[in-house]
PDB file of C-alpha atoms in Angstrom:
ATOM      1  CA  MET E 207      10.583   0.931   3.874  1.00 88.00           C
ATOM      2  CA  ASN E 208      13.907  -0.707   3.235  1.00 93.00           C
ATOM      3  CA  PRO E 209      13.281  -4.067   1.501  1.00 91.00           C
ATOM      4  CA  THR E 210      16.611  -5.394   2.793  1.00 91.00           C
ATOM      5  CA  ALA E 211      15.420  -4.907   6.376  1.00 90.00           C
ATOM      6  CA  PHE E 212      12.015  -6.428   5.504  1.00 90.00           C
ATOM      7  CA  PRO E 213      12.362  -9.405   3.112  1.00 87.00           C
ATOM      8  CA  THR E 214       8.702 -10.104   3.899  1.00 90.00           C
ATOM      9  CA  PRO E 215       6.828  -6.795   3.633  1.00 89.00           C
ATOM     10  CA  PRO E 216       4.669  -6.001   6.674  1.00 92.00           C
ATOM     11  CA  LYS E 217       0.950  -5.531   6.149  1.00 91.00           C
ATOM     12  CA  SER E 218       0.057  -3.239   9.037  1.00 95.00           C
ATOM     13  CA  TRP E 219       1.005   0.047  10.673  1.00 96.00           C
ATOM     14  CA  LYS E 220       1.741  -2.094  13.734  1.00 97.00           C
ATOM     15  CA  VAL E 221       5.318  -2.566  12.521  1.00 97.00           C
ATOM     16  CA  LEU E 222       6.100   1.064  13.412  1.00 97.00           C
ATOM     17  CA  TRP E 223       5.028   0.411  17.015  1.00 98.00           C
ATOM     18  CA  GLU E 224       6.906  -2.852  17.531  1.00 97.00           C
ATOM     19  CA  PRO E 225       9.786  -2.819  20.080  1.00 96.00           C
ATOM     20  CA  SER E 226      12.173  -4.062  17.379  1.00 95.00           C
ATOM     21  CA  SER E 227      11.584  -0.827  15.449  1.00 96.00           C
ATOM     22  CA  GLN E 228      13.072   1.417  18.156  1.00 97.00           C
ATOM     23  CA  GLY E 229      15.240   4.141  16.631  1.00 97.00           C
ATOM     24  CA  LYS E 230      14.434   3.094  13.052  1.00 97.00           C
ATOM     25  CA  VAL E 231      11.285   5.067  12.244  1.00 98.00           C
ATOM     26  CA  GLY E 232      10.900   8.277  10.262  1.00 97.00           C
ATOM     27  CA  PHE E 233       7.480   9.853  10.873  1.00 98.00           C
ATOM     28  CA  PHE E 234       5.888  12.763   9.026  1.00 97.00           C
ATOM     29  CA  ASP E 235       5.694  15.844  11.255  1.00 97.00           C
ATOM     30  CA  ASP E 236       2.085  16.731  10.505  1.00 95.00           C
ATOM     31  CA  PRO E 237      -0.739  16.626  13.068  1.00 96.00           C
ATOM     32  CA  THR E 238      -3.456  15.480  10.677  1.00 95.00           C
ATOM     33  CA  THR E 239      -1.348  12.657   9.234  1.00 95.00           C
ATOM     34  CA  ALA E 240      -0.114  11.627  12.681  1.00 97.00           C
ATOM     35  CA  ILE E 241      -3.556  11.410  14.274  1.00 97.00           C
ATOM     36  CA  MET E 242      -5.193   9.703  11.306  1.00 96.00           C
ATOM     37  CA  THR E 243      -2.353   7.169  11.075  1.00 97.00           C
ATOM     38  CA  ALA E 244      -2.601   6.395  14.786  1.00 97.00           C
ATOM     39  CA  ALA E 245      -6.382   5.997  14.447  1.00 97.00           C
ATOM     40  CA  LEU E 246      -5.920   3.499  11.591  1.00 96.00           C
ATOM     41  CA  TYR E 247      -3.387   1.600  13.709  1.00 97.00           C
ATOM     42  CA  LEU E 248      -5.934   1.468  16.549  1.00 97.00           C
ATOM     43  CA  GLY E 249      -8.780   0.435  14.263  1.00 95.00           C
ATOM     44  CA  ASP E 250     -10.568   3.687  15.122  1.00 96.00           C
ATOM     45  CA  ASP E 251     -12.423   6.163  12.889  1.00 94.00           C
ATOM     46  CA  PRO E 252      -9.661   8.332  11.355  1.00 94.00           C
ATOM     47  CA  GLN E 253     -12.076  11.231  10.853  1.00 91.00           C
ATOM     48  CA  LYS E 254     -13.433  11.213  14.424  1.00 93.00           C
ATOM     49  CA  PRO E 255     -10.936   9.287  16.551  1.00 95.00           C
ATOM     50  CA  ASP E 256     -10.809   8.899  20.310  1.00 97.00           C
ATOM     51  CA  LEU E 257      -8.103  11.512  20.942  1.00 97.00           C
ATOM     52  CA  GLU E 258      -7.047  10.115  24.306  1.00 97.00           C
ATOM     53  CA  LYS E 259      -6.397   6.702  22.776  1.00 98.00           C
ATOM     54  CA  VAL E 260      -4.583   8.392  19.894  1.00 98.00           C
ATOM     55  CA  ARG E 261      -2.455  10.404  22.318  1.00 98.00           C
ATOM     56  CA  LYS E 262      -1.334   7.242  24.102  1.00 98.00           C
ATOM     57  CA  ALA E 263      -0.604   5.484  20.811  1.00 98.00           C
ATOM     58  CA  LEU E 264       1.493   8.397  19.544  1.00 98.00           C
ATOM     59  CA  LEU E 265       3.427   8.554  22.803  1.00 98.00           C
ATOM     60  CA  ASP E 266       4.152   4.841  22.433  1.00 98.00           C
ATOM     61  CA  LEU E 267       5.244   5.396  18.834  1.00 98.00           C
ATOM     62  CA  LYS E 268       7.545   8.250  19.813  1.00 97.00           C
ATOM     63  CA  ARG E 269       9.888   5.787  21.539  1.00 96.00           C
ATOM     64  CA  ASN E 270      10.647   4.291  18.127  1.00 98.00           C
ATOM     65  CA  VAL E 271      10.942   7.523  16.117  1.00 98.00           C
ATOM     66  CA  LYS E 272      14.434   8.527  15.037  1.00 97.00           C
ATOM     67  CA  LEU E 273      13.268  11.436  12.889  1.00 97.00           C
ATOM     68  CA  PHE E 274      10.184  13.630  12.646  1.00 97.00           C
ATOM     69  CA  TRP E 275      10.544  14.724   9.045  1.00 96.00           C
ATOM     70  CA  SER E 276       8.968  17.752   7.429  1.00 95.00           C
ATOM     71  CA  SER E 277      10.489  17.718   3.929  1.00 91.00           C
ATOM     72  CA  GLY E 278      11.437  15.145   1.342  1.00 88.00           C
ATOM     73  CA  ASP E 279      15.074  16.117   1.805  1.00 91.00           C
ATOM     74  CA  ASP E 280      14.856  15.260   5.529  1.00 94.00           C
ATOM     75  CA  TRP E 281      13.512  11.802   4.719  1.00 93.00           C
ATOM     76  CA  ASN E 282      15.945  11.144   1.860  1.00 92.00           C
ATOM     77  CA  LYS E 283      19.049  11.959   3.900  1.00 94.00           C
ATOM     78  CA  ALA E 284      17.981   9.791   6.830  1.00 95.00           C
ATOM     79  CA  TYR E 285      16.818   6.892   4.654  1.00 95.00           C
ATOM     80  CA  THR E 286      19.717   6.767   2.201  1.00 94.00           C
ATOM     81  CA  THR E 287      22.268   6.883   5.024  1.00 94.00           C
ATOM     82  CA  GLY E 288      20.537   4.055   6.875  1.00 94.00           C
ATOM     83  CA  ALA E 289      19.572   6.188   9.870  1.00 96.00           C
ATOM     84  CA  ILE E 290      15.967   5.029   9.391  1.00 97.00           C
ATOM     85  CA  THR E 291      14.578   1.955   7.671  1.00 96.00           C
ATOM     86  CA  MET E 292      10.826   2.562   7.771  1.00 96.00           C
ATOM     87  CA  GLY E 293       8.117   5.151   8.271  1.00 96.00           C
ATOM     88  CA  ASN E 294       5.271   6.941   6.581  1.00 95.00           C
ATOM     89  CA  LEU E 295       6.112   8.876   3.438  1.00 90.00           C
ATOM     90  CA  TRP E 296       4.522  10.249   0.294  1.00 85.00           C
ATOM     91  CA  SER E 297       4.087   7.836  -2.603  1.00 79.00           C
ATOM     92  CA  GLY E 298       5.727  10.357  -4.930  1.00 77.00           C
ATOM     93  CA  LEU E 299       8.764  10.498  -2.657  1.00 82.00           C
ATOM     94  CA  ALA E 300       9.094   6.716  -2.738  1.00 84.00           C
ATOM     95  CA  GLY E 301       8.753   6.757  -6.523  1.00 77.00           C
ATOM     96  CA  THR E 302      11.459   9.412  -6.798  1.00 79.00           C
ATOM     97  CA  LEU E 303      13.825   7.319  -4.678  1.00 85.00           C
ATOM     98  CA  LYS E 304      13.182   4.269  -6.878  1.00 80.00           C
ATOM     99  CA  THR E 305      13.698   6.361 -10.018  1.00 75.00           C
ATOM    100  CA  ASN E 306      17.072   7.479  -8.655  1.00 80.00           C
ATOM    101  CA  GLY E 307      18.093   3.873  -7.988  1.00 85.00           C
ATOM    102  CA  THR E 308      17.446   3.650  -4.235  1.00 90.00           C
ATOM    103  CA  ALA E 309      15.941   0.409  -2.933  1.00 91.00           C
ATOM    104  CA  VAL E 310      12.632   1.243  -1.301  1.00 89.00           C
ATOM    105  CA  ASP E 311       9.279  -0.493  -0.997  1.00 88.00           C
ATOM    106  CA  PHE E 312       5.984   1.346  -0.559  1.00 86.00           C
ATOM    107  CA  ILE E 313       3.394  -0.595   1.432  1.00 87.00           C
ATOM    108  CA  PHE E 314      -0.357  -0.100   1.502  1.00 87.00           C
ATOM    109  CA  PRO E 315      -1.294  -1.296   5.013  1.00 91.00           C
ATOM    110  CA  ASP E 316      -4.316  -3.516   5.431  1.00 90.00           C
ATOM    111  CA  ASP E 317      -5.407  -1.130   8.245  1.00 92.00           C
ATOM    112  CA  GLY E 318      -5.859   1.648   5.664  1.00 92.00           C
ATOM    113  CA  THR E 319      -3.863   4.618   4.459  1.00 90.00           C
ATOM    114  CA  VAL E 320      -3.976   8.412   4.773  1.00 91.00           C
ATOM    115  CA  VAL E 321      -4.329  10.257   1.475  1.00 85.00           C
ATOM    116  CA  TRP E 322      -4.337  13.806   0.175  1.00 81.00           C
ATOM    117  CA  GLY E 323      -4.104  15.250  -3.309  1.00 76.00           C
ATOM    118  CA  ASP E 324      -3.157  18.347  -5.230  1.00 78.00           C
ATOM    119  CA  THR E 325      -5.587  19.729  -7.750  1.00 81.00           C
ATOM    120  CA  TRP E 326      -5.968  22.545 -10.234  1.00 87.00           C
ATOM    121  CA  ALA E 327      -8.632  25.180  -9.666  1.00 90.00           C
ATOM    122  CA  ILE E 328      -9.828  28.368 -11.316  1.00 93.00           C
ATOM    123  CA  VAL E 329     -10.905  31.289  -9.152  1.00 92.00           C
ATOM    124  CA  LYS E 330     -14.321  32.791  -9.694  1.00 91.00           C
ATOM    125  CA  ASP E 331     -14.479  35.462 -12.411  1.00 92.00           C
ATOM    126  CA  ALA E 332     -10.920  34.717 -13.511  1.00 92.00           C
ATOM    127  CA  PRO E 333      -9.925  36.389 -16.797  1.00 93.00           C
ATOM    128  CA  ASN E 334      -8.775  34.317 -19.787  1.00 93.00           C
ATOM    129  CA  LEU E 335     -10.914  31.346 -18.809  1.00 94.00           C
ATOM    130  CA  GLU E 336     -10.262  29.461 -22.049  1.00 94.00           C
ATOM    131  CA  LEU E 337      -6.511  29.786 -21.511  1.00 95.00           C
ATOM    132  CA  ALA E 338      -6.857  28.416 -17.962  1.00 95.00           C
ATOM    133  CA  TYR E 339      -8.802  25.387 -19.218  1.00 95.00           C
ATOM    134  CA  ALA E 340      -6.242  24.826 -21.972  1.00 96.00           C
ATOM    135  CA  TRP E 341      -3.434  24.820 -19.388  1.00 94.00           C
ATOM    136  CA  ILE E 342      -5.276  22.362 -17.113  1.00 92.00           C
ATOM    137  CA  ASN E 343      -6.014  20.082 -20.067  1.00 92.00           C
ATOM    138  CA  PHE E 344      -2.327  20.135 -21.004  1.00 92.00           C
ATOM    139  CA  VAL E 345      -0.856  19.412 -17.556  1.00 89.00           C
ATOM    140  CA  THR E 346      -3.301  16.547 -16.921  1.00 88.00           C
ATOM    141  CA  SER E 347      -2.841  14.962 -20.338  1.00 91.00           C
ATOM    142  CA  PRO E 348      -1.132  11.618 -21.031  1.00 91.00           C
ATOM    143  CA  ALA E 349       1.439  13.350 -23.268  1.00 91.00           C
ATOM    144  CA  TYR E 350       2.518  15.728 -20.497  1.00 89.00           C
ATOM    145  CA  PHE E 351       2.782  13.021 -17.832  1.00 87.00           C
ATOM    146  CA  VAL E 352       4.721  10.634 -20.068  1.00 88.00           C
ATOM    147  CA  GLN E 353       7.223  13.377 -20.868  1.00 87.00           C
ATOM    148  CA  TRP E 354       7.552  14.491 -17.226  1.00 84.00           C
ATOM    149  CA  LEU E 355       7.731  11.061 -15.618  1.00 82.00           C
ATOM    150  CA  THR E 356      10.162   9.563 -18.119  1.00 83.00           C
ATOM    151  CA  ASN E 357      12.492  12.585 -18.177  1.00 81.00           C
ATOM    152  CA  PRO E 358      12.446  14.096 -14.667  1.00 76.00           C
ATOM    153  CA  GLY E 359      14.989  16.601 -13.471  1.00 73.00           C
ATOM    154  CA  PRO E 360      17.609  15.540 -10.912  1.00 71.00           C
ATOM    155  CA  ASN E 361      16.020  14.735  -7.516  1.00 67.00           C
ATOM    156  CA  GLN E 362      12.676  16.032  -8.766  1.00 70.00           C
ATOM    157  CA  GLU E 363       9.809  14.688  -6.701  1.00 71.00           C
ATOM    158  CA  LEU E 364       7.367  12.798  -8.878  1.00 74.00           C
ATOM    159  CA  ALA E 365       3.676  12.017  -8.524  1.00 75.00           C
ATOM    160  CA  VAL E 366       1.261   9.478  -9.914  1.00 75.00           C
ATOM    161  CA  PRO E 367      -1.253  11.059 -12.306  1.00 76.00           C
ATOM    162  CA  VAL E 368      -4.934  10.726 -11.489  1.00 72.00           C
ATOM    163  CA  ASN E 369      -5.680  10.555 -15.205  1.00 79.00           C
ATOM    164  CA  GLN E 370      -5.913   6.785 -15.736  1.00 81.00           C
ATOM    165  CA  GLN E 371      -5.279   7.231 -19.453  1.00 86.00           C
ATOM    166  CA  ALA E 372      -1.974   8.863 -18.505  1.00 85.00           C
ATOM    167  CA  VAL E 373      -1.105   5.883 -16.285  1.00 84.00           C
ATOM    168  CA  LYS E 374      -1.896   3.474 -19.108  1.00 86.00           C
ATOM    169  CA  ALA E 375       0.310   5.506 -21.475  1.00 88.00           C
ATOM    170  CA  LEU E 376       3.367   5.331 -19.208  1.00 87.00           C
ATOM    171  CA  PRO E 377       6.199   3.005 -20.228  1.00 87.00           C
ATOM    172  CA  GLN E 378       6.141  -0.043 -17.946  1.00 85.00           C
ATOM    173  CA  ALA E 379       9.490   0.831 -16.333  1.00 82.00           C
ATOM    174  CA  ALA E 380       8.253   4.300 -15.315  1.00 80.00           C
ATOM    175  CA  SER E 381       4.941   2.889 -14.082  1.00 81.00           C
ATOM    176  CA  ASP E 382       6.720   0.254 -11.988  1.00 78.00           C
ATOM    177  CA  LYS E 383       9.045   2.787 -10.355  1.00 74.00           C
ATOM    178  CA  LEU E 384       6.095   4.958  -9.409  1.00 75.00           C
ATOM    179  CA  MET E 385       4.031   1.940  -8.364  1.00 74.00           C
ATOM    180  CA  ALA E 386       1.258   3.549 -10.389  1.00 73.00           C
ATOM    181  CA  GLY E 387      -0.763   0.395 -10.890  1.00 71.00           C
ATOM    182  CA  ARG E 388      -0.642  -0.442  -7.189  1.00 69.00           C
ATOM    183  CA  LEU E 389      -1.760   3.051  -6.219  1.00 69.00           C
ATOM    184  CA  LEU E 390      -4.723   3.183  -8.568  1.00 69.00           C
ATOM    185  CA  GLY E 391      -5.655  -0.419  -7.819  1.00 70.00           C
ATOM    186  CA  TYR E 392      -5.689  -0.008  -4.038  1.00 72.00           C
ATOM    187  CA  THR E 393      -9.061  -1.022  -2.597  1.00 73.00           C
ATOM    188  CA  GLY E 394      -8.340  -0.722   1.142  1.00 75.00           C
ATOM    189  CA  LYS E 395      -9.581   1.881   3.584  1.00 82.00           C
ATOM    190  CA  VAL E 396      -8.743   5.456   2.617  1.00 84.00           C
ATOM    191  CA  ALA E 397      -8.598   8.303   5.139  1.00 87.00           C
ATOM    192  CA  LEU E 398      -8.890  11.544   3.189  1.00 84.00           C
ATOM    193  CA  GLN E 399      -7.354  14.634   4.767  1.00 85.00           C
ATOM    194  CA  ALA E 400     -10.368  16.870   4.405  1.00 77.00           C
ATOM    195  CA  GLY E 401     -13.268  18.325   6.308  1.00 74.00           C
ATOM    196  CA  LEU E 402     -11.623  19.209   9.647  1.00 83.00           C
ATOM    197  CA  SER E 403     -13.219  22.162  11.390  1.00 89.00           C
ATOM    198  CA  ALA E 404     -10.974  24.972  12.630  1.00 91.00           C
ATOM    199  CA  ALA E 405     -11.661  23.854  16.215  1.00 94.00           C
ATOM    200  CA  ASP E 406     -10.711  20.227  15.491  1.00 93.00           C
ATOM    201  CA  LEU E 407      -7.578  21.261  13.631  1.00 92.00           C
ATOM    202  CA  LYS E 408      -6.563  23.358  16.649  1.00 95.00           C
ATOM    203  CA  ARG E 409      -7.144  20.419  19.024  1.00 96.00           C
ATOM    204  CA  TRP E 410      -5.279  18.003  16.781  1.00 96.00           C
ATOM    205  CA  THR E 411      -2.350  20.380  16.369  1.00 96.00           C
ATOM    206  CA  GLN E 412      -2.130  20.970  20.123  1.00 97.00           C
ATOM    207  CA  LEU E 413      -2.211  17.223  20.807  1.00 98.00           C
ATOM    208  CA  TRP E 414       0.574  16.583  18.295  1.00 98.00           C
ATOM    209  CA  GLU E 415       2.774  19.343  19.694  1.00 97.00           C
ATOM    210  CA  GLU E 416       2.256  17.988  23.224  1.00 97.00           C
ATOM    211  CA  VAL E 417       3.243  14.491  22.093  1.00 97.00           C
ATOM    212  CA  LYS E 418       6.451  15.751  20.495  1.00 97.00           C
ATOM    213  CA  ALA E 419       7.327  17.914  23.491  1.00 96.00           C
ATOM    214  CA  SER E 420       6.717  15.221  26.121  1.00 90.00           C
TER     215      SER E 420
END
């Protein structure tokens, strides 16, 4: 969120629902994120929420949403022009904005936060197994991350490494911009985007589309 608009950083998702936030919110257009975020706001189980309560909460939130964003470019344009001042966004996107000199603060709400992660994998019976392991070892190494995160391309979206040795090897300025220490040191509730059945995903997606269309 914009630190100028919030000299005292909020500590809860409740700020997105407040009447004073009308027309200022950018919200990620993703059913899983939307429902889990609403569940955290309600104090409900983000893995098995009460969908009727979530529906009502999302309809209430919709009054405040200026933009349902689906790409980093959508968020960046709305945020840097002042069309929105707050919302939910990826930590890497916030770090990229800070790296490019944009004032932005990334808050970890006391209610909890929704998380997901990318990972490397090797398919069963893949050829050249040693080469695959060598590649994974390289792109998760401290040397690779230091080079990438201190010399990114223009407008390249960054990400905090999960390799804690890589985090420790980062120059302090790069670590601060990515908020790496805050991310790895977060001890609040975490709602991992995983484990939804096909039936639940269908229900969640339908609910989200109904909320947006109403």
